[in-house]
XYZ file of C-alpha atoms in Angstrom:
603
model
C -20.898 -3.053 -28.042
C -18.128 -0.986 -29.627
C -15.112 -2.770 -31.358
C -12.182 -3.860 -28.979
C -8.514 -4.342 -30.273
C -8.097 -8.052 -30.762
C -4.999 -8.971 -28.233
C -4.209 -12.173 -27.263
C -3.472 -12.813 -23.391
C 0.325 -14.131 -23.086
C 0.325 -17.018 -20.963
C 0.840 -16.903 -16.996
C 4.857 -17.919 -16.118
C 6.035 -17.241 -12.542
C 8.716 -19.495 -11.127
C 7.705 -19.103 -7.467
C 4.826 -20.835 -8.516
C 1.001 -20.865 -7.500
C -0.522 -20.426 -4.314
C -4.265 -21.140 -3.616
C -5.057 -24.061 -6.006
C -4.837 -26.828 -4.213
C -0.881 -27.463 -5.978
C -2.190 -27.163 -9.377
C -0.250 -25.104 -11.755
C -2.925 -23.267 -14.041
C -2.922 -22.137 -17.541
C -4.904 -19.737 -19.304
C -6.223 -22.827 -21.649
C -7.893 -23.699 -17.925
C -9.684 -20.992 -17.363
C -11.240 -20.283 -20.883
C -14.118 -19.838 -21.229
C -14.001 -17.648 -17.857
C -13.674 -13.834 -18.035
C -10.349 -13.077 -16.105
C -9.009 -10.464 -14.208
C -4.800 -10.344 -13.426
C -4.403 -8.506 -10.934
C -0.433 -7.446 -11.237
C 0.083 -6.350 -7.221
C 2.990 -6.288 -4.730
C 2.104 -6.251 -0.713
C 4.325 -3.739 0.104
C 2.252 -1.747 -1.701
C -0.796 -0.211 -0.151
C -2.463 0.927 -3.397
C -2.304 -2.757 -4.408
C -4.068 -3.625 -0.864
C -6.351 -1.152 -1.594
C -7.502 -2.755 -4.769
C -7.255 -6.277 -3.257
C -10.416 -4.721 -1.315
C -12.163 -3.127 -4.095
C -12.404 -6.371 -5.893
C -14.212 -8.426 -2.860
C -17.319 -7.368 -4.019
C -16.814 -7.964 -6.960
C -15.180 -11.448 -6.691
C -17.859 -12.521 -4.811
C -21.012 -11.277 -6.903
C -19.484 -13.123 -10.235
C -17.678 -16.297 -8.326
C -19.674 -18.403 -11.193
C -18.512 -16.518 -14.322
C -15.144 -14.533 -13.037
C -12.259 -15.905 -12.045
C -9.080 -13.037 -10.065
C -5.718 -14.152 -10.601
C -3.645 -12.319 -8.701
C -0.150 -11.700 -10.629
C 2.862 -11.232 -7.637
C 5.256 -9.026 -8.680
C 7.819 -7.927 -6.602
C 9.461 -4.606 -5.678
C 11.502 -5.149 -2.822
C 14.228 -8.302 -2.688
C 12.374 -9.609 0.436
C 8.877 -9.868 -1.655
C 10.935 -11.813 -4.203
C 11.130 -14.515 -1.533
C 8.643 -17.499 -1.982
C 7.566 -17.647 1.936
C 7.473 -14.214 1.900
C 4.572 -14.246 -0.759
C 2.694 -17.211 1.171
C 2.567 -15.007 4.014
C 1.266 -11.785 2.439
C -1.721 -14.214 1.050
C -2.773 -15.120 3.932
C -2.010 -11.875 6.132
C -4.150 -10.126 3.713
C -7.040 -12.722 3.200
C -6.103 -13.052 -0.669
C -9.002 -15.393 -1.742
C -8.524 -15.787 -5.182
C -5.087 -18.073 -7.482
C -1.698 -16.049 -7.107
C 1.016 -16.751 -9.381
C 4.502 -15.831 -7.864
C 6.664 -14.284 -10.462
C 9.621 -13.203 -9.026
C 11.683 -12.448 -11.958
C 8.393 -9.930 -13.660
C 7.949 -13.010 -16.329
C 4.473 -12.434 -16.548
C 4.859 -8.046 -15.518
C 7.426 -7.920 -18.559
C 4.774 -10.174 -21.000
C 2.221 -7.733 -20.330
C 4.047 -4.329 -20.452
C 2.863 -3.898 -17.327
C 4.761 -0.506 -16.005
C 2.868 0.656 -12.342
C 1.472 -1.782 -8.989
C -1.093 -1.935 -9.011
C -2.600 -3.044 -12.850
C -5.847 -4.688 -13.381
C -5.831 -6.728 -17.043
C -9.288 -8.135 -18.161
C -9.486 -11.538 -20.876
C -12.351 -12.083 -22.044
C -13.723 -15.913 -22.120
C -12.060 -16.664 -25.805
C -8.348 -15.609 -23.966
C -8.243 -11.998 -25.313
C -7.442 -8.147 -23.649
C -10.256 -6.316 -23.349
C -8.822 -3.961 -21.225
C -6.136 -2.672 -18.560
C -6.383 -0.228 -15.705
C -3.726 1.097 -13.698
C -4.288 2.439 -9.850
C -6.526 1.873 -8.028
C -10.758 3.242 -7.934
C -11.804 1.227 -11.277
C -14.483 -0.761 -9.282
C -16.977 0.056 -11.240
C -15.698 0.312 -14.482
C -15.031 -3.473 -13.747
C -18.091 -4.255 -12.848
C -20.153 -2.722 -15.929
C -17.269 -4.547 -18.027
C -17.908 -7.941 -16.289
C -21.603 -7.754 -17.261
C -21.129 -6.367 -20.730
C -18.633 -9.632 -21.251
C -21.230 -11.682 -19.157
C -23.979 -10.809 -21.595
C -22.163 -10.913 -24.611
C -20.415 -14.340 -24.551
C -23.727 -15.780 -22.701
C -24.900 -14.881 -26.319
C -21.963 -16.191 -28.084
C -22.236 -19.455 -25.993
C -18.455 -19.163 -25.090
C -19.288 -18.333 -21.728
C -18.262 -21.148 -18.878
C -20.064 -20.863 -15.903
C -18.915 -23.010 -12.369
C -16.757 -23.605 -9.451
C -13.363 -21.235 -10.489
C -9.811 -22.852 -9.586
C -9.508 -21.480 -5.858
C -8.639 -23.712 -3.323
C -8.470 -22.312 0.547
C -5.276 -23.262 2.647
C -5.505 -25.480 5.972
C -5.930 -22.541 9.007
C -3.424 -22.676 11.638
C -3.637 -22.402 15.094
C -1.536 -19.183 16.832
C -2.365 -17.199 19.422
C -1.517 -14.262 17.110
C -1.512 -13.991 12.925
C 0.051 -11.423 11.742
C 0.017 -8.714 14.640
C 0.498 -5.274 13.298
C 0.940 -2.943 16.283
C 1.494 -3.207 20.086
C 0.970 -0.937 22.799
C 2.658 -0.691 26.434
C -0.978 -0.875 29.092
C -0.766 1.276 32.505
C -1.127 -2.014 34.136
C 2.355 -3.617 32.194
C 0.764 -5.775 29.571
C 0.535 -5.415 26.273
C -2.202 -4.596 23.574
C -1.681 -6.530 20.398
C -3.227 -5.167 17.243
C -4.029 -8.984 15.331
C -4.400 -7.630 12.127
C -5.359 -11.020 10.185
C -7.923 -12.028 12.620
C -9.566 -8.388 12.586
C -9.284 -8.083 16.646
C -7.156 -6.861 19.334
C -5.250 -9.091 21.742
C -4.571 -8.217 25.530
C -1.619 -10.283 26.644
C -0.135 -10.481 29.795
C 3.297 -8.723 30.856
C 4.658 -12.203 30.052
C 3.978 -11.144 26.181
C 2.577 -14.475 25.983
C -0.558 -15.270 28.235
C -3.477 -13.757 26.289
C -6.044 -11.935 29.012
C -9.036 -11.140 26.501
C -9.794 -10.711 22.952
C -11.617 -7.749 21.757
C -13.506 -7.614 18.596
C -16.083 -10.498 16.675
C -12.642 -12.048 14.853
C -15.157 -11.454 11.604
C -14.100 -8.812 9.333
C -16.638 -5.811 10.141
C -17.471 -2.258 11.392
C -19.721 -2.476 14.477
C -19.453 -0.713 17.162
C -19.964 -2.260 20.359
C -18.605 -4.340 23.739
C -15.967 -6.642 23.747
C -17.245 -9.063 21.452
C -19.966 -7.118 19.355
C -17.453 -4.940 17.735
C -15.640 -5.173 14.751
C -12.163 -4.411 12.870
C -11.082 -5.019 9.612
C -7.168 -5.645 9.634
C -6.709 -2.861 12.532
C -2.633 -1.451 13.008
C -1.990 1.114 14.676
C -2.259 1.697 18.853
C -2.156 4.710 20.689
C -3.111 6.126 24.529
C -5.416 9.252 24.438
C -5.140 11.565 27.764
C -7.900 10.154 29.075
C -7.251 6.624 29.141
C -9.145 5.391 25.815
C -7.129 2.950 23.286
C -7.112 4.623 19.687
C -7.179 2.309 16.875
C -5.944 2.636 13.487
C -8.987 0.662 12.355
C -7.119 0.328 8.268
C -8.925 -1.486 6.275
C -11.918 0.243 7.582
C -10.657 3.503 6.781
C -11.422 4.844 10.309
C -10.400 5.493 14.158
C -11.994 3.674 16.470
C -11.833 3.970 20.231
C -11.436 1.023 22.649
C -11.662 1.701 26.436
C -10.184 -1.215 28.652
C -12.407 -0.621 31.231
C -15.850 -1.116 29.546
C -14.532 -2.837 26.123
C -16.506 -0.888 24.256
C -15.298 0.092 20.686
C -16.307 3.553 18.966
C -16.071 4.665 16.030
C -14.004 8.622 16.063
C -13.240 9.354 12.657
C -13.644 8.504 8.980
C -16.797 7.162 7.163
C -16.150 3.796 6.579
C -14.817 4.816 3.427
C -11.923 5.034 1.481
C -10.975 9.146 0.866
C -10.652 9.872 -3.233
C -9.177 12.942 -4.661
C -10.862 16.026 -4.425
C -12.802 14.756 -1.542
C -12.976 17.267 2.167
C -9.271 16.891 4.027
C -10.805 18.647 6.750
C -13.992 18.963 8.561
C -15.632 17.019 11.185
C -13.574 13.885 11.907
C -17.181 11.495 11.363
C -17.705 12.905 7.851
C -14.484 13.841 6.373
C -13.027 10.128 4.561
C -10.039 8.696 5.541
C -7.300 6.530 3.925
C -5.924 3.223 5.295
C -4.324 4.857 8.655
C -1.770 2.209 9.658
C -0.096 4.287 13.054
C -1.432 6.897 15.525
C 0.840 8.785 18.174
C 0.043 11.840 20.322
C 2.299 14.441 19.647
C 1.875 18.470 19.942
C -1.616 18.003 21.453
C -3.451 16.470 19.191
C -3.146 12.978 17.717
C -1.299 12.502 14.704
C -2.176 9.771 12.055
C 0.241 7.988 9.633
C -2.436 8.204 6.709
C -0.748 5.234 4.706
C -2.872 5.471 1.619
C -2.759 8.961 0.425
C 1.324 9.098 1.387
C 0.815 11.841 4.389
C -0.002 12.553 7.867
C -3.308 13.743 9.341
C -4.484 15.268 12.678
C -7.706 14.797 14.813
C -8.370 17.496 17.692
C -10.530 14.862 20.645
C -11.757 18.253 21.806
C -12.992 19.679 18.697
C -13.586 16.210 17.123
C -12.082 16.865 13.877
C -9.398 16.175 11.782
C -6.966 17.855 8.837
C -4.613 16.938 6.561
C -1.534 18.010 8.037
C 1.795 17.431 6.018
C 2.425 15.824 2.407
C 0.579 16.554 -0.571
C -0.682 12.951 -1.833
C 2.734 12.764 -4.137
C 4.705 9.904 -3.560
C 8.474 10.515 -2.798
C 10.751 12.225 -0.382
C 10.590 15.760 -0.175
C 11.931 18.146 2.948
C 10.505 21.696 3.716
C 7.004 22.836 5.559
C 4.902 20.030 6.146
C 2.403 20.946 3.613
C 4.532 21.318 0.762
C 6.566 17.973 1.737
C 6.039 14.385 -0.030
C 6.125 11.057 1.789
C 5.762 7.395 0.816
C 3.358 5.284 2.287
C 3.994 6.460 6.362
C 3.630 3.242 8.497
C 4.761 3.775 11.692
C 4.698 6.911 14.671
C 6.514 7.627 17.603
C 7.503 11.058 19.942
C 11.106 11.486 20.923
C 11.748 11.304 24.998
C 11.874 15.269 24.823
C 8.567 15.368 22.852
C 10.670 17.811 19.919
C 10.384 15.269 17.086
C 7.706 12.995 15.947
C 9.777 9.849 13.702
C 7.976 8.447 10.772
C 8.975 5.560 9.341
C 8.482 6.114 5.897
C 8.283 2.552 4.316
C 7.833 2.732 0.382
C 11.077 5.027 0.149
C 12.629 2.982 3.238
C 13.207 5.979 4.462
C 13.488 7.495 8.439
C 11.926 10.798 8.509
C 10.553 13.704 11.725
C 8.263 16.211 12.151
C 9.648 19.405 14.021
C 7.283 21.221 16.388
C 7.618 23.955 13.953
C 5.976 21.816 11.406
C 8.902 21.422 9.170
C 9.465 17.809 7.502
C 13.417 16.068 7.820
C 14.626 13.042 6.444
C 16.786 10.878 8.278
C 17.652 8.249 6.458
C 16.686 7.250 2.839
C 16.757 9.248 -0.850
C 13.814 7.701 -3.114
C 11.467 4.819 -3.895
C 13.936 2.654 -5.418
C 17.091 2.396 -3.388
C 16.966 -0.250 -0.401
C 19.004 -2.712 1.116
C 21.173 -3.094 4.617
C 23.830 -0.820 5.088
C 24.959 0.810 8.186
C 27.161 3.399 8.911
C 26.722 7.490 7.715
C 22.850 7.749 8.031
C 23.273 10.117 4.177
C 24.646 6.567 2.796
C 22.661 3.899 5.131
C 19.982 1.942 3.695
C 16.569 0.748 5.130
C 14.190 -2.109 3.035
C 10.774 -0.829 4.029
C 10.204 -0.046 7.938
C 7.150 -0.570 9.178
C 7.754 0.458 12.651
C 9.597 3.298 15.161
C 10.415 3.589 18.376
C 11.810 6.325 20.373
C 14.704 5.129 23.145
C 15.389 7.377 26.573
C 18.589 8.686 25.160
C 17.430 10.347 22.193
C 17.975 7.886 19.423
C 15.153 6.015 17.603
C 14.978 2.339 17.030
C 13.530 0.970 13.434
C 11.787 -2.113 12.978
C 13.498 -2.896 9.487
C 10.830 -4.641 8.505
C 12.390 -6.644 4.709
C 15.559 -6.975 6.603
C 14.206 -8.757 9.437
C 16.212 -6.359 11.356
C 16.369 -3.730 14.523
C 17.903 -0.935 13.665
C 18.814 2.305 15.548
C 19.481 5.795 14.123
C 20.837 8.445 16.988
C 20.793 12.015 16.118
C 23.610 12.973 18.296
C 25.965 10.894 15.949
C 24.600 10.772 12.461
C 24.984 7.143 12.700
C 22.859 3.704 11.859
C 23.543 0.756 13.320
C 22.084 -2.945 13.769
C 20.424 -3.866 17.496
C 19.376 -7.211 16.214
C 18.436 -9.866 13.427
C 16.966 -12.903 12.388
C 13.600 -11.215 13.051
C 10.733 -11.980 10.794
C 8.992 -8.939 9.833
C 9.546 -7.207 12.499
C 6.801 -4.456 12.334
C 6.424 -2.447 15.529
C 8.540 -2.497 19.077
C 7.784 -1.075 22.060
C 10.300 -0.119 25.259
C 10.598 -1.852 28.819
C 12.406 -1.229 30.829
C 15.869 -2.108 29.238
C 14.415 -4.781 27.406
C 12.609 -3.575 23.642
C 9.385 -5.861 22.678
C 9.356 -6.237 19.171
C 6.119 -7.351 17.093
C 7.496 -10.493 14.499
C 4.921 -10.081 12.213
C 5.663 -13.358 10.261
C 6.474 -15.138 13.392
C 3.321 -14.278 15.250
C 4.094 -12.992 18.344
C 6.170 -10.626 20.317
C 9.954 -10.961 21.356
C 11.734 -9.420 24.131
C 15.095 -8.154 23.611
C 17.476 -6.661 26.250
C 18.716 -3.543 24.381
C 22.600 -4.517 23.409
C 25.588 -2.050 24.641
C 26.924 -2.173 21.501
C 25.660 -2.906 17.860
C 25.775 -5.710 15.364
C 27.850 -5.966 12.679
C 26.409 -6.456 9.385
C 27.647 -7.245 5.973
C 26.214 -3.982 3.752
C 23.785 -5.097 1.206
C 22.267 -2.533 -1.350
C 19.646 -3.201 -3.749
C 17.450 -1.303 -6.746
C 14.293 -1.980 -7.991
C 15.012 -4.919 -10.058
C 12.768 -3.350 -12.499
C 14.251 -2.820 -16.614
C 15.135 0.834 -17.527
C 12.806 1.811 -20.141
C 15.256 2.523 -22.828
C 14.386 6.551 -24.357
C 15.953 8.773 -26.711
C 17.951 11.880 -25.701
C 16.220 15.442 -26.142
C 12.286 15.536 -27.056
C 10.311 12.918 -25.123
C 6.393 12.392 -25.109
C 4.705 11.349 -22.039
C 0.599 10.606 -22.760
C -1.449 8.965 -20.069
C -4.032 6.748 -21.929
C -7.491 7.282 -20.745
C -10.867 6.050 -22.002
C -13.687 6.888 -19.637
C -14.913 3.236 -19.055
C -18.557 2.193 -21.239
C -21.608 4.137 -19.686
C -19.231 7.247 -17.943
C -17.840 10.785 -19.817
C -15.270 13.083 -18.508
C -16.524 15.351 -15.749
C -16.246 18.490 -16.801
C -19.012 20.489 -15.158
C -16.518 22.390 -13.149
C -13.458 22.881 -15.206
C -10.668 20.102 -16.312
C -11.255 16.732 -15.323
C -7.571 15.288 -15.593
C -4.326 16.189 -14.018
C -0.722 15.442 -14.778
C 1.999 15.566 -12.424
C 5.538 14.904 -13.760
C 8.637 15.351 -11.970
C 12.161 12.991 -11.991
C 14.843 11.402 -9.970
C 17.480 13.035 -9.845
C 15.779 16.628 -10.668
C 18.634 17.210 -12.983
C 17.057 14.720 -15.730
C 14.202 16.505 -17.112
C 15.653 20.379 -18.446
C 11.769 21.065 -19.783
C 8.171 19.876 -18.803
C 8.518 18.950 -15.086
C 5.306 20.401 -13.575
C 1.341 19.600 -13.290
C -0.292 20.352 -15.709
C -4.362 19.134 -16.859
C -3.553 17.402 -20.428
C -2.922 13.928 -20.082
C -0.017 14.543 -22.761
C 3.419 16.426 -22.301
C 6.614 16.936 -24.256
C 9.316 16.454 -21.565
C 12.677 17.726 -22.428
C 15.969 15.295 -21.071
C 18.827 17.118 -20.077
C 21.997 16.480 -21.793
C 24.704 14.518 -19.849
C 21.961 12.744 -17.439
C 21.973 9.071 -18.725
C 19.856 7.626 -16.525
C 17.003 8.178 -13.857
C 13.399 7.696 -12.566
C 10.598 9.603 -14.122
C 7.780 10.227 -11.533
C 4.307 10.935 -13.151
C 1.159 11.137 -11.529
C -2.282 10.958 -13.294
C -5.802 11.175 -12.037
C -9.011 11.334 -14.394
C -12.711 12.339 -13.227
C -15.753 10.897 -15.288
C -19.620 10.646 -14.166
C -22.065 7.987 -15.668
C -23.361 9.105 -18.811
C -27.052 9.493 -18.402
C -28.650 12.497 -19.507
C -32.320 12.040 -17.101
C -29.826 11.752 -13.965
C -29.275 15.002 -12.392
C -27.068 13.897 -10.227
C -24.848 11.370 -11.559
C -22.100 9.072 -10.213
C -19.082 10.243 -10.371
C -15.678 8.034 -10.059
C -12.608 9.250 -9.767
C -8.930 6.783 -11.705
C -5.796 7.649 -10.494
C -2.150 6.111 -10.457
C 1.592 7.509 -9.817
C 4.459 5.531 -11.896
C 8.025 5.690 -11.028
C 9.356 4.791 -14.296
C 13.385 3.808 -14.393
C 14.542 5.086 -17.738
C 17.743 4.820 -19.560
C 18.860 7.833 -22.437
C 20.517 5.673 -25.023
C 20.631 6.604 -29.241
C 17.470 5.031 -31.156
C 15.879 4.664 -28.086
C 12.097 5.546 -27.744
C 10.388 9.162 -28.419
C 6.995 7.991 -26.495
C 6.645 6.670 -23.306
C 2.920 5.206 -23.032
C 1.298 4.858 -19.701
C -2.538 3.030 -19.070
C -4.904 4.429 -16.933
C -7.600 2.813 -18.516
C -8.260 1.734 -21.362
C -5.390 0.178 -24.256
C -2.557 1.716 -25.935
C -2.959 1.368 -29.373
């Protein structure tokens, strides 16, 4: 086994606390003699879901030997909040410790700079490695059994029952419920994301009529109760009656039709899409990315492809889809819909004149609409990193991550201000955002009635009707940043390199050209004068302006490597990726590098 640099882990410090131990604080002099895994996530983040799926496997295969700690580290000042954290744990089945560090104690110990990270200790309490982004699966896996073998040998390996301890259930009609949809007949369809089915409730809101799905995470089709979701969102009516499902964790669309109950699978493979795979073809063979909203708009349904930050189409009649605006870069960027960026789209809905399809855009907390010309608008909202509650002037309101949008008779569009627990409405005609209503929890979705809105309270587990107020709330403005530290640089000349080791057994795919790419690019534009740009070295000299003392630098890196075995013809090929918003600050004697892990350490 090659050499590794000799690192010791800094302990784990969080003053939220830890969450699935049974009340036990742990310490890394508790779990040595384990090999762990910190997994530094947030769960706004839907990169950092995505690896919370990838390690399953994973956790489960080497439950005697591994132990997951899962690191909380918030972006947004609602995910600083302690219940907050309990709730994502249990919305997204987290089965492994989390320590909540509200304050980045443990982020800042470990020079942690991107959600999500992946750190590996070995079983004496040392790095062995740290991957950024998500797709390193594998890599973990061969790593796991190279430690495995090695400290088996060493006999400083600990084998046994790891330090999780499962919370009581509790009894709701709904957990978590992601989407809802208005039925023909007046009741509702409740996407129950944590319980992997969908609800039919009465027009009460309440009275639940059927449950469809097994309740077990899965991807059957089948009736009623043969098939199977895995944390479905989305809801939307097809012309012909059928129920589309943002099926998300599964990666797919499934069809439900309310008068048989049988569920069908439409679109995606079941697995999660990776750069340079298809973004068009026939819709059962092209891969999709954690859709979390579907709406029907300009014939064909559109999809709210949460995981690679853009929107998608699928054609019923031709049964296929396309990628239809954003570029997979993170961010907010107007023009033609192919050229434009978004941030982790949540939520769909058409205006009452059918003109504009709303996005709620939630990473950037941003409001943005599609044009039937296929041009991209924003709303509300300039970047990843300004948030808070602020009506007035929609070019200086503020969002904190919407989940949800709904379009009202009049024109306007209500927002389910999903970190402010709040209703909000933008309208068009005036420029202006107001309040409708707050002391929601998480409200992620509404849907109209009438004059009454139904709004989805995620955290509350159910649905609340509203009558739609004559005139707004008032509401103290609150702004916030990224409570992130600047990264302190030095003016002029500034290195960017991307560290990348392909992980033990894999080589850089080169058989058809470069295997890396590097994207950078800055908030505001005006900071970088040279070396904004993509580029396929891993390395770039970036030039800071003069007079621009602070900003975000945006930089985007994706690496391609095969296993490295010369009788394999065809070998497996994985592909790392990550994008890092990185808050600097130009100050004298600051630094002339600016490190950033993919994989590997930075020496």
């Amino acid at each position: 086994m090659a050499p590794r640099v000799r690192v010791r882990a800094p302990e784990l410090i969080g003053k939220g606390g830890w969450l699935n131990t049974g009340n036990v604080d742990l310490s890394l002099a508790d779990l040595r003699g384990r090999i762990v895994i910190l997994d530094f996530w947030t769960f706004c983040c839907v990169n950092c879901l995505h690896v919370l799926d990838e390690l399953r496997e994973l956790e489960e295969k080497h439950r005697d030997t591994v132990v997951i700690i899962g690191v909380h580290s918030p972006k947004f000042a609602h995910e600083a909040e302690h219940q907050a954290v309990v709730d994502a744990v249990e919305r997204y089945g987290v089965e492994h410790p989390v320590l909540d560090d509200p304050e980045l104690a443990t982020w800042k110990q470990y020079a942690v700079r991107a959600w999500p990270t992946l750190v590996v200790i070995d079983p004496e309490g040392y790095v062995v490695a740290q991957h950024a982004g998500e797709g390193h699966a594998h890599a973990l896996e061969a790593l796991v059994a190279e430690l495995e073998a090695e400290h088996g040998a060493k006999g400083t390996l600990r084998r046994g029952d790891g330090p999780y301890v499962a919370p009581e259930p509790v009894a709701t009609d709904l957990r978590f419920p992601g989407k809802a949809l208005l039925l023909p007949g007046g009741g509702f369809l409740v996407s129950d994301s944590t319980r992997h089915q969908l609800v039919e409730l009465a027009a009460d809101g309440e009275t639940v009529v059927r449950r469809i799905g097994s309740g077990e995470r899965g991807f059957a089709a089948g009736s009623f109760s043969e098939g199977s979701f895995s944390e479905p969102q989305g809801l939307a009516l097809l012309p012909d009656g059928l129920v589309v499902v943002a099926d998300t964790v599964n990666h797919a669309l499934r069809t439900y039709d309310p008068e048989t109950g049988a569920v069908v699978t439409i679109a995606g493979t079941g697995r999660q899409w990776m750069q340079g795979q298809p973004t068009s073809g026939a819709a059962l063979e092209v891969s999709l990315s954690s859709p979390w909203d579907v709406a029907w708009f300009g014939g064909r349904l559109w999809i709210a492809m949460a995981g690679v930050h853009q929107l998608w189409t699928y054609d019923p009649e031709t049964g296929t889809v396309e990628a239809a605006a954003g570029t997979t870069n993170e961010g907010i960027v107007d023009g033609p819909a192919r050229e434009a960026w978004f941030s982790q789209p949540s939520g769909l809905a058409v205006s009452a004149d059918g003109s504009r399809l709303w996005v709620a855009d939630s990473e950037a907390s941003a409001l943005r609409w599609v044009d039937l010309d296929g041009y991209v608008h924003t709303a509300v909202g300039t970047g990843l990193f300004d948030f808070g509650h602020r009506d007035g002037d929609a070019a200086q309101a503020l969002l904190q991550h919407p989940l949800g949008v709904t379009a009202l008779p009049d024109g306007s569009v209500a927002i389910a201000d999903t970190y402010n627990h709040a209703l909000r409405r933008y309208d068009p005609a005036s420029g202006e955002v107001t309040t409708l209503a707050t002391d929601l929890r998480e409200p992620s979705d509404a849907v109209l009635v009438g004059d009454d809105v139904v709004v989805v309270e995620s955290a509350r587990h159910r649905l609340t009707r509203l009558r739609l107020p004559e005139s707004a709330v008032r509401v103290e403005a609150v702004a916030h940043r990224t409570q992130r530290a600047a990264t302190e640089v030095a003016p002029g000349r500034l290195r960017v390199d991307v560290v990348f080791s392909a992980p033990a057994g894999q080589k850089l795919d080169t058989r058809y050209g470069p295997s890396t790419r590097l994207i950078i690019s800055s908030t505001p534009p005006e900071l970088l004068a040279e070396g904004a740009g993509t580029g396929t070295d891993l390395g770039r000299d970036v030039v800071l302006a003069e007079g621009v003392t602070e900003g975000t630098l945006h930089v985007s890196a994706m690496a391609a490597s095969c296993d490295d075995d010369p009788a394999n013809e065809y070998p497996a090929c994985h592909m790392h990726q990550n994008d890092w918003g990185v808050p600097v600050r130009v100050v004298a004697g600051g630094a002339g590098r600016l490190p950033l892990v993919l994989a590997g350490l930075d020496g």
